[in-house]
GROMACS .gro file of N, CA and C in nm:
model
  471
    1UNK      N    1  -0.243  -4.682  -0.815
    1UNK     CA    2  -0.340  -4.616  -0.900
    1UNK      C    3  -0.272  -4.504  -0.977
    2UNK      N    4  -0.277  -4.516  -1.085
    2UNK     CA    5  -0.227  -4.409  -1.216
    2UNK      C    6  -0.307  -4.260  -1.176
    3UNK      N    7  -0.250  -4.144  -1.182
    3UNK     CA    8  -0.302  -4.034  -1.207
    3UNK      C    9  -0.319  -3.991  -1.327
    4UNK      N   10  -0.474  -3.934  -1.371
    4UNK     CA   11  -0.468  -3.903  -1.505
    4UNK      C   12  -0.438  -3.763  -1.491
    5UNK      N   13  -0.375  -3.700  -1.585
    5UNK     CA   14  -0.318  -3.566  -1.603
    5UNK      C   15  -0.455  -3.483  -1.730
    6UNK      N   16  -0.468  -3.393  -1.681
    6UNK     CA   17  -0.577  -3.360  -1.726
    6UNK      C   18  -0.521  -3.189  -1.750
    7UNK      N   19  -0.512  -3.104  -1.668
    7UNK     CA   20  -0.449  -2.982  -1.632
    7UNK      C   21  -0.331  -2.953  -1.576
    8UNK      N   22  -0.235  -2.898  -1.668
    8UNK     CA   23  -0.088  -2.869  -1.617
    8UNK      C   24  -0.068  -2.692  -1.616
    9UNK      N   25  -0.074  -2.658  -1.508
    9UNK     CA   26  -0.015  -2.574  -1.491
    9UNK      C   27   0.142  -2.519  -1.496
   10UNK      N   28   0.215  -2.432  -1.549
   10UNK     CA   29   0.318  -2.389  -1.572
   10UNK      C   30   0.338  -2.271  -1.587
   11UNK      N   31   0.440  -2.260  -1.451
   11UNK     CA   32   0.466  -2.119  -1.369
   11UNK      C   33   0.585  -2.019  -1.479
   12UNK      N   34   0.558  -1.930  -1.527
   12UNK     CA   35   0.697  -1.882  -1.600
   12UNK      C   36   0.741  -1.761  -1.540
   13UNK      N   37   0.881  -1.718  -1.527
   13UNK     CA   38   0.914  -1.592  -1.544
   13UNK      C   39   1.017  -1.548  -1.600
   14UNK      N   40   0.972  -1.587  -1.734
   14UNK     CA   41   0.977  -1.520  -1.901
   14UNK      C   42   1.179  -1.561  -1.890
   15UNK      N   43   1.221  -1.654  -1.839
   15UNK     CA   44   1.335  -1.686  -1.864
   15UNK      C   45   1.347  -1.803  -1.941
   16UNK      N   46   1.427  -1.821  -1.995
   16UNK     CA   47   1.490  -1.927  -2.080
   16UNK      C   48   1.474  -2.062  -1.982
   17UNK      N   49   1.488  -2.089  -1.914
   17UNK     CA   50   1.411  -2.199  -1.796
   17UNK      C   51   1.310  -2.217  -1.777
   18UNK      N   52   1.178  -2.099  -1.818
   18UNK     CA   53   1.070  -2.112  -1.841
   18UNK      C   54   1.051  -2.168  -1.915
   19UNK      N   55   1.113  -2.115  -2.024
   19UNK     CA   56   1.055  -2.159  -2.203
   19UNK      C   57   1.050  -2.310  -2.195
   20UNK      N   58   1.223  -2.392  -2.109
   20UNK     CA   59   1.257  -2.484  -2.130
   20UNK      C   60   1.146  -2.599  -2.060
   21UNK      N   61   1.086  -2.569  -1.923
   21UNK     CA   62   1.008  -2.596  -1.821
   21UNK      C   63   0.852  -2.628  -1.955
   22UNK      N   64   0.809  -2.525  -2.021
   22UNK     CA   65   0.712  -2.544  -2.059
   22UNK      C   66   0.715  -2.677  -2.194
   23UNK      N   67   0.857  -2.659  -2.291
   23UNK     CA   68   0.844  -2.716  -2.363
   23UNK      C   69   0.844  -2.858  -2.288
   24UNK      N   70   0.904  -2.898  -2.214
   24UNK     CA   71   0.869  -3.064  -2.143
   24UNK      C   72   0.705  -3.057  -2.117
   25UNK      N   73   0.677  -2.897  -2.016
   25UNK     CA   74   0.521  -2.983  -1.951
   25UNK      C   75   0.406  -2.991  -2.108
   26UNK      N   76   0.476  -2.909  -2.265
   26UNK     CA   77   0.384  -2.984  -2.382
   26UNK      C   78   0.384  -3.096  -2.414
   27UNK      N   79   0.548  -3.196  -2.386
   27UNK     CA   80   0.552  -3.289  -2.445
   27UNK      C   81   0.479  -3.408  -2.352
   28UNK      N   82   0.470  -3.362  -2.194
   28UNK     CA   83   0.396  -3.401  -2.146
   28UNK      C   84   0.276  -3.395  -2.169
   29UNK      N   85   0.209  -3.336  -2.183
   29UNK     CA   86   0.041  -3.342  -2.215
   29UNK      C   87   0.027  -3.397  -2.324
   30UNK      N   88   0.050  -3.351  -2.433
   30UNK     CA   89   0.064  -3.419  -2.564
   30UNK      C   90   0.030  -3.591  -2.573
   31UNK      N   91   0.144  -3.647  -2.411
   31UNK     CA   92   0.126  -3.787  -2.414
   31UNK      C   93   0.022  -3.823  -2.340
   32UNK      N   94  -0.047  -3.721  -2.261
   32UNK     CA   95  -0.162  -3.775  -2.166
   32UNK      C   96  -0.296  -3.730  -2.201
   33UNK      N   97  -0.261  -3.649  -2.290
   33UNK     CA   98  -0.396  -3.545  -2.358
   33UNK      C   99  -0.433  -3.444  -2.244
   34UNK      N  100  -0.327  -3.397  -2.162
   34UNK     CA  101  -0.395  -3.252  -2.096
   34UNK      C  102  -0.369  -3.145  -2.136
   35UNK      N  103  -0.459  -3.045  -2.105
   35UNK     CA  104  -0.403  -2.948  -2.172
   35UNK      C  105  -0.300  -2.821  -2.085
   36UNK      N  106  -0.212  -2.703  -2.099
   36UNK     CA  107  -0.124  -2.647  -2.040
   36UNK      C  108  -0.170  -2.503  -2.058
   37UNK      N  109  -0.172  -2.491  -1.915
   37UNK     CA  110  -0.211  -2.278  -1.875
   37UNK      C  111  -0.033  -2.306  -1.812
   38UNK      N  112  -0.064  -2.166  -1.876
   38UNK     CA  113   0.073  -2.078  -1.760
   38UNK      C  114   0.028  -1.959  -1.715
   39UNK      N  115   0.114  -1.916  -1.590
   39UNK     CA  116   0.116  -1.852  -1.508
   39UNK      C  117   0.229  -1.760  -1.496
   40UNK      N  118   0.193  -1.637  -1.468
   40UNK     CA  119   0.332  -1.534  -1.422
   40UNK      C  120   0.272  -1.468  -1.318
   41UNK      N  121   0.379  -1.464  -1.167
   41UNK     CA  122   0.381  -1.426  -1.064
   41UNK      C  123   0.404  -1.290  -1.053
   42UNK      N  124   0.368  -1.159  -1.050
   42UNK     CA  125   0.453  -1.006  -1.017
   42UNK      C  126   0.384  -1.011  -0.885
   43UNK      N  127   0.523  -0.926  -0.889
   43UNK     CA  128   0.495  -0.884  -0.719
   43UNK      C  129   0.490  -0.727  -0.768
   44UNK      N  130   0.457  -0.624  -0.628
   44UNK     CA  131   0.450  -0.544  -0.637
   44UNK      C  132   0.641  -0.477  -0.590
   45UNK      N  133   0.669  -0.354  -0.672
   45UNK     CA  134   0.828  -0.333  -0.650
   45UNK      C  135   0.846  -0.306  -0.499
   46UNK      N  136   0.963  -0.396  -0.399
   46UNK     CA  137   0.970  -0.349  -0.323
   46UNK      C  138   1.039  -0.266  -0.285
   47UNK      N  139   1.113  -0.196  -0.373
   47UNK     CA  140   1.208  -0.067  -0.318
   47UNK      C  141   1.130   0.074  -0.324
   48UNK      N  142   0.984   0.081  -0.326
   48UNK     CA  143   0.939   0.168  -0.308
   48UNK      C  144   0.904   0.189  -0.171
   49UNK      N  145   0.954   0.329  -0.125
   49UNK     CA  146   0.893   0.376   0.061
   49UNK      C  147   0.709   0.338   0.021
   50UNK      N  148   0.698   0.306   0.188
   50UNK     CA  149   0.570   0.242   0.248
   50UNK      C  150   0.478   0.347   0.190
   51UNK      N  151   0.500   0.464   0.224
   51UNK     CA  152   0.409   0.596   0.152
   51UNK      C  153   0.384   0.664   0.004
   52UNK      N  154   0.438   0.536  -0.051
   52UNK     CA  155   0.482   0.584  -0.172
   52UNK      C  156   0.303   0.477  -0.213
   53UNK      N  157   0.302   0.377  -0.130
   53UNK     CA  158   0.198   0.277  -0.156
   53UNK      C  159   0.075   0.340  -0.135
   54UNK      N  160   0.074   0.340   0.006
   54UNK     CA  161  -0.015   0.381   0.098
   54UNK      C  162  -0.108   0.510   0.144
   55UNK      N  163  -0.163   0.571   0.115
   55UNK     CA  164  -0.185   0.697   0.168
   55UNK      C  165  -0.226   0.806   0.073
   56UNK      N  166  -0.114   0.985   0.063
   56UNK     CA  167  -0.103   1.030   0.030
   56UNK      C  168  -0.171   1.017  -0.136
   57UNK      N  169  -0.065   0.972  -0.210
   57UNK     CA  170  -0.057   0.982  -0.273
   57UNK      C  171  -0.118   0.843  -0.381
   58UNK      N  172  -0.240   0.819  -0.408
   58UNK     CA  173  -0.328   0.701  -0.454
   58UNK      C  174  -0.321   0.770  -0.626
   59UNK      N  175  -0.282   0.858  -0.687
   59UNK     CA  176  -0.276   0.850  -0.827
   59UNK      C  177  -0.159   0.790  -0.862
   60UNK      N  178  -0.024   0.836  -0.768
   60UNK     CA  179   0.081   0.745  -0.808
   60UNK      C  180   0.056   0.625  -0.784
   61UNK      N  181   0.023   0.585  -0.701
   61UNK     CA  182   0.060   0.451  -0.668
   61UNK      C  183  -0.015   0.379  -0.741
   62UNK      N  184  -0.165   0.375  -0.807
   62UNK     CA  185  -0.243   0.318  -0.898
   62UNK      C  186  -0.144   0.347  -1.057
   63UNK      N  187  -0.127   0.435  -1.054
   63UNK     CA  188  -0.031   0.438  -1.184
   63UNK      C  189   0.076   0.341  -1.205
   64UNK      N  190   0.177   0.313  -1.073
   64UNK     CA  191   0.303   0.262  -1.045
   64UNK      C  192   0.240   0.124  -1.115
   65UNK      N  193   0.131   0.049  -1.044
   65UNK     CA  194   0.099  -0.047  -1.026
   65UNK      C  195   0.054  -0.085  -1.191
   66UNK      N  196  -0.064   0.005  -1.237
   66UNK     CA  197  -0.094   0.000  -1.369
   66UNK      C  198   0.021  -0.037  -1.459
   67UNK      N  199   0.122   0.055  -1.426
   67UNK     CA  200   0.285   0.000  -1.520
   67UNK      C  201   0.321  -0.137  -1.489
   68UNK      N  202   0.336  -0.225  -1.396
   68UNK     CA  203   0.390  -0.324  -1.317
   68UNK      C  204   0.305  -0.409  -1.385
   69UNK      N  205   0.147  -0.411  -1.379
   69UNK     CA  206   0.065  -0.457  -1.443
   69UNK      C  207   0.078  -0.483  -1.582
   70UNK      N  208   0.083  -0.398  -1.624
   70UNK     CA  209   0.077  -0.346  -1.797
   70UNK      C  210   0.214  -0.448  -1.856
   71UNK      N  211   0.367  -0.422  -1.787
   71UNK     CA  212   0.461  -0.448  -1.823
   71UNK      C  213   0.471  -0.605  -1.810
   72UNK      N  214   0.370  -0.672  -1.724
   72UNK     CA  215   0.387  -0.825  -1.658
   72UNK      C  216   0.289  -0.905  -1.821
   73UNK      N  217   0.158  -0.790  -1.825
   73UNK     CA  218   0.098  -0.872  -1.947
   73UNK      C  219   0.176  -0.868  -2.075
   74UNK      N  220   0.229  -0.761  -2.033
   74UNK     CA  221   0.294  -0.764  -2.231
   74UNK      C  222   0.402  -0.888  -2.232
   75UNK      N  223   0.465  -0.893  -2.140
   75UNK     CA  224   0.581  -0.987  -2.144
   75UNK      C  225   0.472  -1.134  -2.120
   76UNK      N  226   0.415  -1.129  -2.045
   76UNK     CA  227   0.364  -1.264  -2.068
   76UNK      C  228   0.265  -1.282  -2.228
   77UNK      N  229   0.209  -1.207  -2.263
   77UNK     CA  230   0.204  -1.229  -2.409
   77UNK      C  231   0.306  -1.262  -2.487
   78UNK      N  232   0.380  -1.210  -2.514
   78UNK     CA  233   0.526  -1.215  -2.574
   78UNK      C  234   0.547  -1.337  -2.533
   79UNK      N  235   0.563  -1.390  -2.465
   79UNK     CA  236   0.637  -1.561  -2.417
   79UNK      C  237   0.556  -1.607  -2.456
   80UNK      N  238   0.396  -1.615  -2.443
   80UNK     CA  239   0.327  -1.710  -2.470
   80UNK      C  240   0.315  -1.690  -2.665
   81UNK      N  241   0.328  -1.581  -2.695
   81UNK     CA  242   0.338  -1.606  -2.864
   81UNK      C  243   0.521  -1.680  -2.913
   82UNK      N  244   0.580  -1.650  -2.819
   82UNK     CA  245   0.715  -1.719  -2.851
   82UNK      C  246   0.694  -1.859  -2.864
   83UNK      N  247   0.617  -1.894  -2.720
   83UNK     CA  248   0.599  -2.030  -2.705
   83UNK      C  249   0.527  -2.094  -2.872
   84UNK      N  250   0.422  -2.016  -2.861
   84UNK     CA  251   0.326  -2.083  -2.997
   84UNK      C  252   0.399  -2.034  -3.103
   85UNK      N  253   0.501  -1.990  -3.130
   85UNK     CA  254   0.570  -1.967  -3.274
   85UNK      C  255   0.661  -2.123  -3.242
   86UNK      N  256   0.653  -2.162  -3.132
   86UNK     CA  257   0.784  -2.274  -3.118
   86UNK      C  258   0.666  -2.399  -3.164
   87UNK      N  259   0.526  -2.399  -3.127
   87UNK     CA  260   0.438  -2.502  -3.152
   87UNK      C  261   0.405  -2.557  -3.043
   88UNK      N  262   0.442  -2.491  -2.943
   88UNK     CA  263   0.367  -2.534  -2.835
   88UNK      C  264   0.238  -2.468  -2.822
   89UNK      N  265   0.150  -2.556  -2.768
   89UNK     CA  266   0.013  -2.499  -2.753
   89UNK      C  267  -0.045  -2.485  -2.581
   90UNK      N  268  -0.050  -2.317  -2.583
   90UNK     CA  269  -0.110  -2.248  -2.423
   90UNK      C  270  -0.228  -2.246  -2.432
   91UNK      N  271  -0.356  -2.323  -2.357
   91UNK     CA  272  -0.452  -2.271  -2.345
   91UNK      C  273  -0.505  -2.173  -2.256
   92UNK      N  274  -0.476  -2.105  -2.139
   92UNK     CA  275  -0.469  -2.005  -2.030
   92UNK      C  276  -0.326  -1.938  -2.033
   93UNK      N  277  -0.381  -1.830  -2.058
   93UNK     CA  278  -0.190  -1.747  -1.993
   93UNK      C  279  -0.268  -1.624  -1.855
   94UNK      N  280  -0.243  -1.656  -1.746
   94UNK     CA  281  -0.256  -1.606  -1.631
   94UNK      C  282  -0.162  -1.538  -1.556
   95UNK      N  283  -0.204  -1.421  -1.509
   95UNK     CA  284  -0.120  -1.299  -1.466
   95UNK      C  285  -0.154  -1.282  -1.345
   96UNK      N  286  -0.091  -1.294  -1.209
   96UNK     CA  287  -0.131  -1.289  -1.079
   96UNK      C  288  -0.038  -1.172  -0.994
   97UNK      N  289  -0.099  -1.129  -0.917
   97UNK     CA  290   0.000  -1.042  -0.843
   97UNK      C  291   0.030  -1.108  -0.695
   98UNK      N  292   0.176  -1.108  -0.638
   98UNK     CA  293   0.123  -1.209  -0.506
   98UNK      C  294   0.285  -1.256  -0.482
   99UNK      N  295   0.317  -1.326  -0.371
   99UNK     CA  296   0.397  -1.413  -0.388
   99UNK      C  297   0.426  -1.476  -0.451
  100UNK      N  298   0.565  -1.527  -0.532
  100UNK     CA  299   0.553  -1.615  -0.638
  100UNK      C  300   0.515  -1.775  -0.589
  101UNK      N  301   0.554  -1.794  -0.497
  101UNK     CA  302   0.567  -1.975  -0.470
  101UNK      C  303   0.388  -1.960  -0.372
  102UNK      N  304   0.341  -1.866  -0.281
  102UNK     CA  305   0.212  -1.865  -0.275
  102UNK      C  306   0.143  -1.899  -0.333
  103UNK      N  307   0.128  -1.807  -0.463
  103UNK     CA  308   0.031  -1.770  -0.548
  103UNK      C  309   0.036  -1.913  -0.625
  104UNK      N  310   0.155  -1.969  -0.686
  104UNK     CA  311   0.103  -2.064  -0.767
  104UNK      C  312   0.063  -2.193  -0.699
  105UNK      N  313   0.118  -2.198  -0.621
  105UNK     CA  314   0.032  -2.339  -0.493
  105UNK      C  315  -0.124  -2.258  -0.507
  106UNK      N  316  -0.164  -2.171  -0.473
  106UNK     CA  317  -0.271  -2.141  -0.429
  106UNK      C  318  -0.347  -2.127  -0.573
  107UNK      N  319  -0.333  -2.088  -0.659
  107UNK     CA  320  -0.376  -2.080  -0.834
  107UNK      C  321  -0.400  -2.245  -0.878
  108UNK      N  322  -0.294  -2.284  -0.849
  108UNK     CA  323  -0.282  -2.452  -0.903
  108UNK      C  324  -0.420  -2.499  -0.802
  109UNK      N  325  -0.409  -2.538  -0.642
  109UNK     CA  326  -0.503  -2.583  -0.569
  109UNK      C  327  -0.695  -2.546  -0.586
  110UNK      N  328  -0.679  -2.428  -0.611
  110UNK     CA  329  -0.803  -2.358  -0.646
  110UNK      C  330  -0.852  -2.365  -0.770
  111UNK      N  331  -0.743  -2.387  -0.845
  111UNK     CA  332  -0.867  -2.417  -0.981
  111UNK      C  333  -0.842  -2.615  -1.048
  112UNK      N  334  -0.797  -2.624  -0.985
  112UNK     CA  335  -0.811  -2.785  -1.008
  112UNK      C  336  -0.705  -2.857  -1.064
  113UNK      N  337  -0.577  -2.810  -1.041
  113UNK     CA  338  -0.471  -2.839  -1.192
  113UNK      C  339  -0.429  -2.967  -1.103
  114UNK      N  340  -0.369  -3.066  -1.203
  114UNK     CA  341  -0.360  -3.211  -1.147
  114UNK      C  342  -0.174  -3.210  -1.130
  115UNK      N  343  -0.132  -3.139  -1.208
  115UNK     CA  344   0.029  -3.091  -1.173
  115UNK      C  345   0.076  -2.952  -1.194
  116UNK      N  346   0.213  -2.901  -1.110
  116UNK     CA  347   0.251  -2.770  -1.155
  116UNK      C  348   0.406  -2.784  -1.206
  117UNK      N  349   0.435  -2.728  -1.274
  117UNK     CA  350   0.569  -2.759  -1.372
  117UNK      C  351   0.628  -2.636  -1.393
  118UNK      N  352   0.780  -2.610  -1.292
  118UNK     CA  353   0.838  -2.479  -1.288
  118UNK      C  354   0.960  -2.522  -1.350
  119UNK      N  355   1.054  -2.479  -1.396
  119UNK     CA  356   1.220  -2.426  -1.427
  119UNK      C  357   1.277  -2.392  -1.284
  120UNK      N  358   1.415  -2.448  -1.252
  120UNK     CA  359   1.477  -2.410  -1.111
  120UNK      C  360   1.578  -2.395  -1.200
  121UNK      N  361   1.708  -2.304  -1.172
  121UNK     CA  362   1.846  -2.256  -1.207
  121UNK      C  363   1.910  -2.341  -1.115
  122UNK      N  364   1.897  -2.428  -1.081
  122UNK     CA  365   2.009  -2.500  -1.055
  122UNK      C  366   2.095  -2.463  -0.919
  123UNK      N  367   2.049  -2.373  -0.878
  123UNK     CA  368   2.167  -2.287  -0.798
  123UNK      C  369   2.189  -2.430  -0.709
  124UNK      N  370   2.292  -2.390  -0.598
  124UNK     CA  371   2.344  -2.421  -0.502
  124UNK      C  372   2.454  -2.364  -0.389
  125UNK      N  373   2.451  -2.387  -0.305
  125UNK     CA  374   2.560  -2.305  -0.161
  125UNK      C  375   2.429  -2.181  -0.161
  126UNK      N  376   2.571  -2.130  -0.165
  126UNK     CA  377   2.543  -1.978  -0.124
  126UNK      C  378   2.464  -1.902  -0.159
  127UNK      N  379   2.465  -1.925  -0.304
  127UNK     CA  380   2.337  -1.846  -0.447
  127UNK      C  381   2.228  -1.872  -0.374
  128UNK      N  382   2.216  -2.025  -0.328
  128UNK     CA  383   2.071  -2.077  -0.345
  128UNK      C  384   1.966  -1.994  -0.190
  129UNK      N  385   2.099  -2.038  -0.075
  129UNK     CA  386   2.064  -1.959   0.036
  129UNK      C  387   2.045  -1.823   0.005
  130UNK      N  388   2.089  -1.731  -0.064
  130UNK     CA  389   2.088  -1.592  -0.052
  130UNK      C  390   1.945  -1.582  -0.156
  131UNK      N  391   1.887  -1.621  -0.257
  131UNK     CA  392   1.842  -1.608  -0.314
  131UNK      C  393   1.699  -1.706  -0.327
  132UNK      N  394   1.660  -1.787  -0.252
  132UNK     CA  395   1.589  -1.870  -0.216
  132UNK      C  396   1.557  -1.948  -0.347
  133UNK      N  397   1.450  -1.972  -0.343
  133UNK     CA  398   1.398  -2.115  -0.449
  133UNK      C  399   1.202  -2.118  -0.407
  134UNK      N  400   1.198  -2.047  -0.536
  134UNK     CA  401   1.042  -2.053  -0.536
  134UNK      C  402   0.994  -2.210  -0.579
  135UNK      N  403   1.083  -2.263  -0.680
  135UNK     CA  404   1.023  -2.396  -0.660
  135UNK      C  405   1.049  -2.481  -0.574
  136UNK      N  406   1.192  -2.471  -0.465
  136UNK     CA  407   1.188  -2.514  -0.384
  136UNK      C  408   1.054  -2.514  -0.258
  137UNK      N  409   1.037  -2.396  -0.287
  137UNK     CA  410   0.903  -2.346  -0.193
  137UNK      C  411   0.740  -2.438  -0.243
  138UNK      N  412   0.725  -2.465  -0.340
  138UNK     CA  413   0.642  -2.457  -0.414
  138UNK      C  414   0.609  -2.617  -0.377
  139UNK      N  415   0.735  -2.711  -0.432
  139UNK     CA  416   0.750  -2.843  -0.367
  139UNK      C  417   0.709  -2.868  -0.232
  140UNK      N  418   0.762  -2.805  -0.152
  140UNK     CA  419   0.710  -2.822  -0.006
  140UNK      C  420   0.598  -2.786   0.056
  141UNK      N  421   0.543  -2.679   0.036
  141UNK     CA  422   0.404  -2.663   0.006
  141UNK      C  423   0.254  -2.701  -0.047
  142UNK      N  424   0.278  -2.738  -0.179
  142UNK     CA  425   0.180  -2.785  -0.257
  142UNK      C  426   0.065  -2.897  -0.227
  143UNK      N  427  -0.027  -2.907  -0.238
  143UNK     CA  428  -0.075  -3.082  -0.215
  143UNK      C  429  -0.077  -3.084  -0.406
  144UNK      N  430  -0.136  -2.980  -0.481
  144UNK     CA  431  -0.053  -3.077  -0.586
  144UNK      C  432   0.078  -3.100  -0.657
  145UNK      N  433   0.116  -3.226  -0.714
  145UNK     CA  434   0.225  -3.270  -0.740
  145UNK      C  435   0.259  -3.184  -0.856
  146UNK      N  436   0.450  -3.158  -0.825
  146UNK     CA  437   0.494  -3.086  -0.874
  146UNK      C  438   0.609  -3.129  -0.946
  147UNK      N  439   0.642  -3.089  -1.083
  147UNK     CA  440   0.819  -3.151  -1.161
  147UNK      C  441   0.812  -3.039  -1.177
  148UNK      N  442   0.971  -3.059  -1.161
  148UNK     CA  443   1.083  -2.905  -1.142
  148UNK      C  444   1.163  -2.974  -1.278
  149UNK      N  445   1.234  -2.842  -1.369
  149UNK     CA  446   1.278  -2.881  -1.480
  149UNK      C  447   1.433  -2.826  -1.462
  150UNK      N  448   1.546  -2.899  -1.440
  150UNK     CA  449   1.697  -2.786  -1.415
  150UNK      C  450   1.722  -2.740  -1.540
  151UNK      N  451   1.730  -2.625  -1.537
  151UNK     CA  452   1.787  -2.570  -1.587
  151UNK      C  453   1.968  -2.466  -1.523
  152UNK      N  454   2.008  -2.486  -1.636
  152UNK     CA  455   2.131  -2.435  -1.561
  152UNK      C  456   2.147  -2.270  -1.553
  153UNK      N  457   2.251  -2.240  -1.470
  153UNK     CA  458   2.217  -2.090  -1.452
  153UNK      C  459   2.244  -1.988  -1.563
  154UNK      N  460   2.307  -2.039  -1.731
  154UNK     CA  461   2.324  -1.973  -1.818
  154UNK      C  462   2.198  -1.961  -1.862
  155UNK      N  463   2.060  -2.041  -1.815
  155UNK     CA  464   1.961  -2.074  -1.888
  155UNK      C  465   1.947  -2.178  -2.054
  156UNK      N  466   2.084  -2.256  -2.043
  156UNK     CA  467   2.090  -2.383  -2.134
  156UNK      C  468   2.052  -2.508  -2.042
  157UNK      N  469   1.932  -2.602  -2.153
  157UNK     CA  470   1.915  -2.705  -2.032
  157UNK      C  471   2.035  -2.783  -1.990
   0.00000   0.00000   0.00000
């Protein structure tokens, strides 16, 4: 039985593997008629002390966050007008705070998307161990089906 593709989700973080990731999941829809949201994952910074979050001090830390916030939409605007100066067409651009490989299993599952379509760098050995793999994560996780796009680690496909 054929799956119809209806909603593609596509995870970015605003790298050149993104861009590359999204331009396939357009040419994909294009052929199935679905349409494409993307997604950007922030986390909150973790090199800030626990009390820097917590407690005391709630004007900084709503501020910190407001920046983190602020800085995640502008850049995801920016990509998504890059994208549409390239002619690709975004219908959702979504900003989540969270785990990255969580959040988009859990974003994708919850609102209905029929695939999710990330950019991986390619790594391997050592890089890959030290530095994990959100789409590796994402794959193993998911119930929905997922294409990973390589990109290499200069960010040329």
């Amino acid at each position: 039985m054929a799956m119809k593709l209806k909603k593609i989700l596509v995870a970015v973080d605003f790298s050149a593997g993104s861009m590359h990731a999204l331009e396939k999941a357009c040419e994909l829809a294009v052929a199935c008629g679905a349409s494409v949201d993307i997604l950007h994952v922030w986390e909150t910074p973790s090199f800030l002390p626990a009390d820097t979050l917590v407690g005391a001090n709630v004007e900084m830390q709503q501020s910190l966050l407001d920046m983190v916030l602020e800085h995640a939409n502008q850049e995801l605007a920016r990509f998504a007008s890059d994208a549409e100066a390239r002619g690709l067409k975004v219908v959702e651009k979504l900003s989540e705070e969270g785990d990255p490989s969580r959040t988009i299993v859990t974003v994708a599952e919850s609102n209905g998307y029929d695939l999710i379509a990330l950019g991986t760098m390619g790594r391997t050995g050592l890089m890959h161990v030290l530095l994990g793999s959100v789409a590796e994560k994402v794959v193993r996780h998911s119930k929905v089906p997922v294409l990973t796009i390589k990109t290499h680690e200069t960010g040329n496909p």
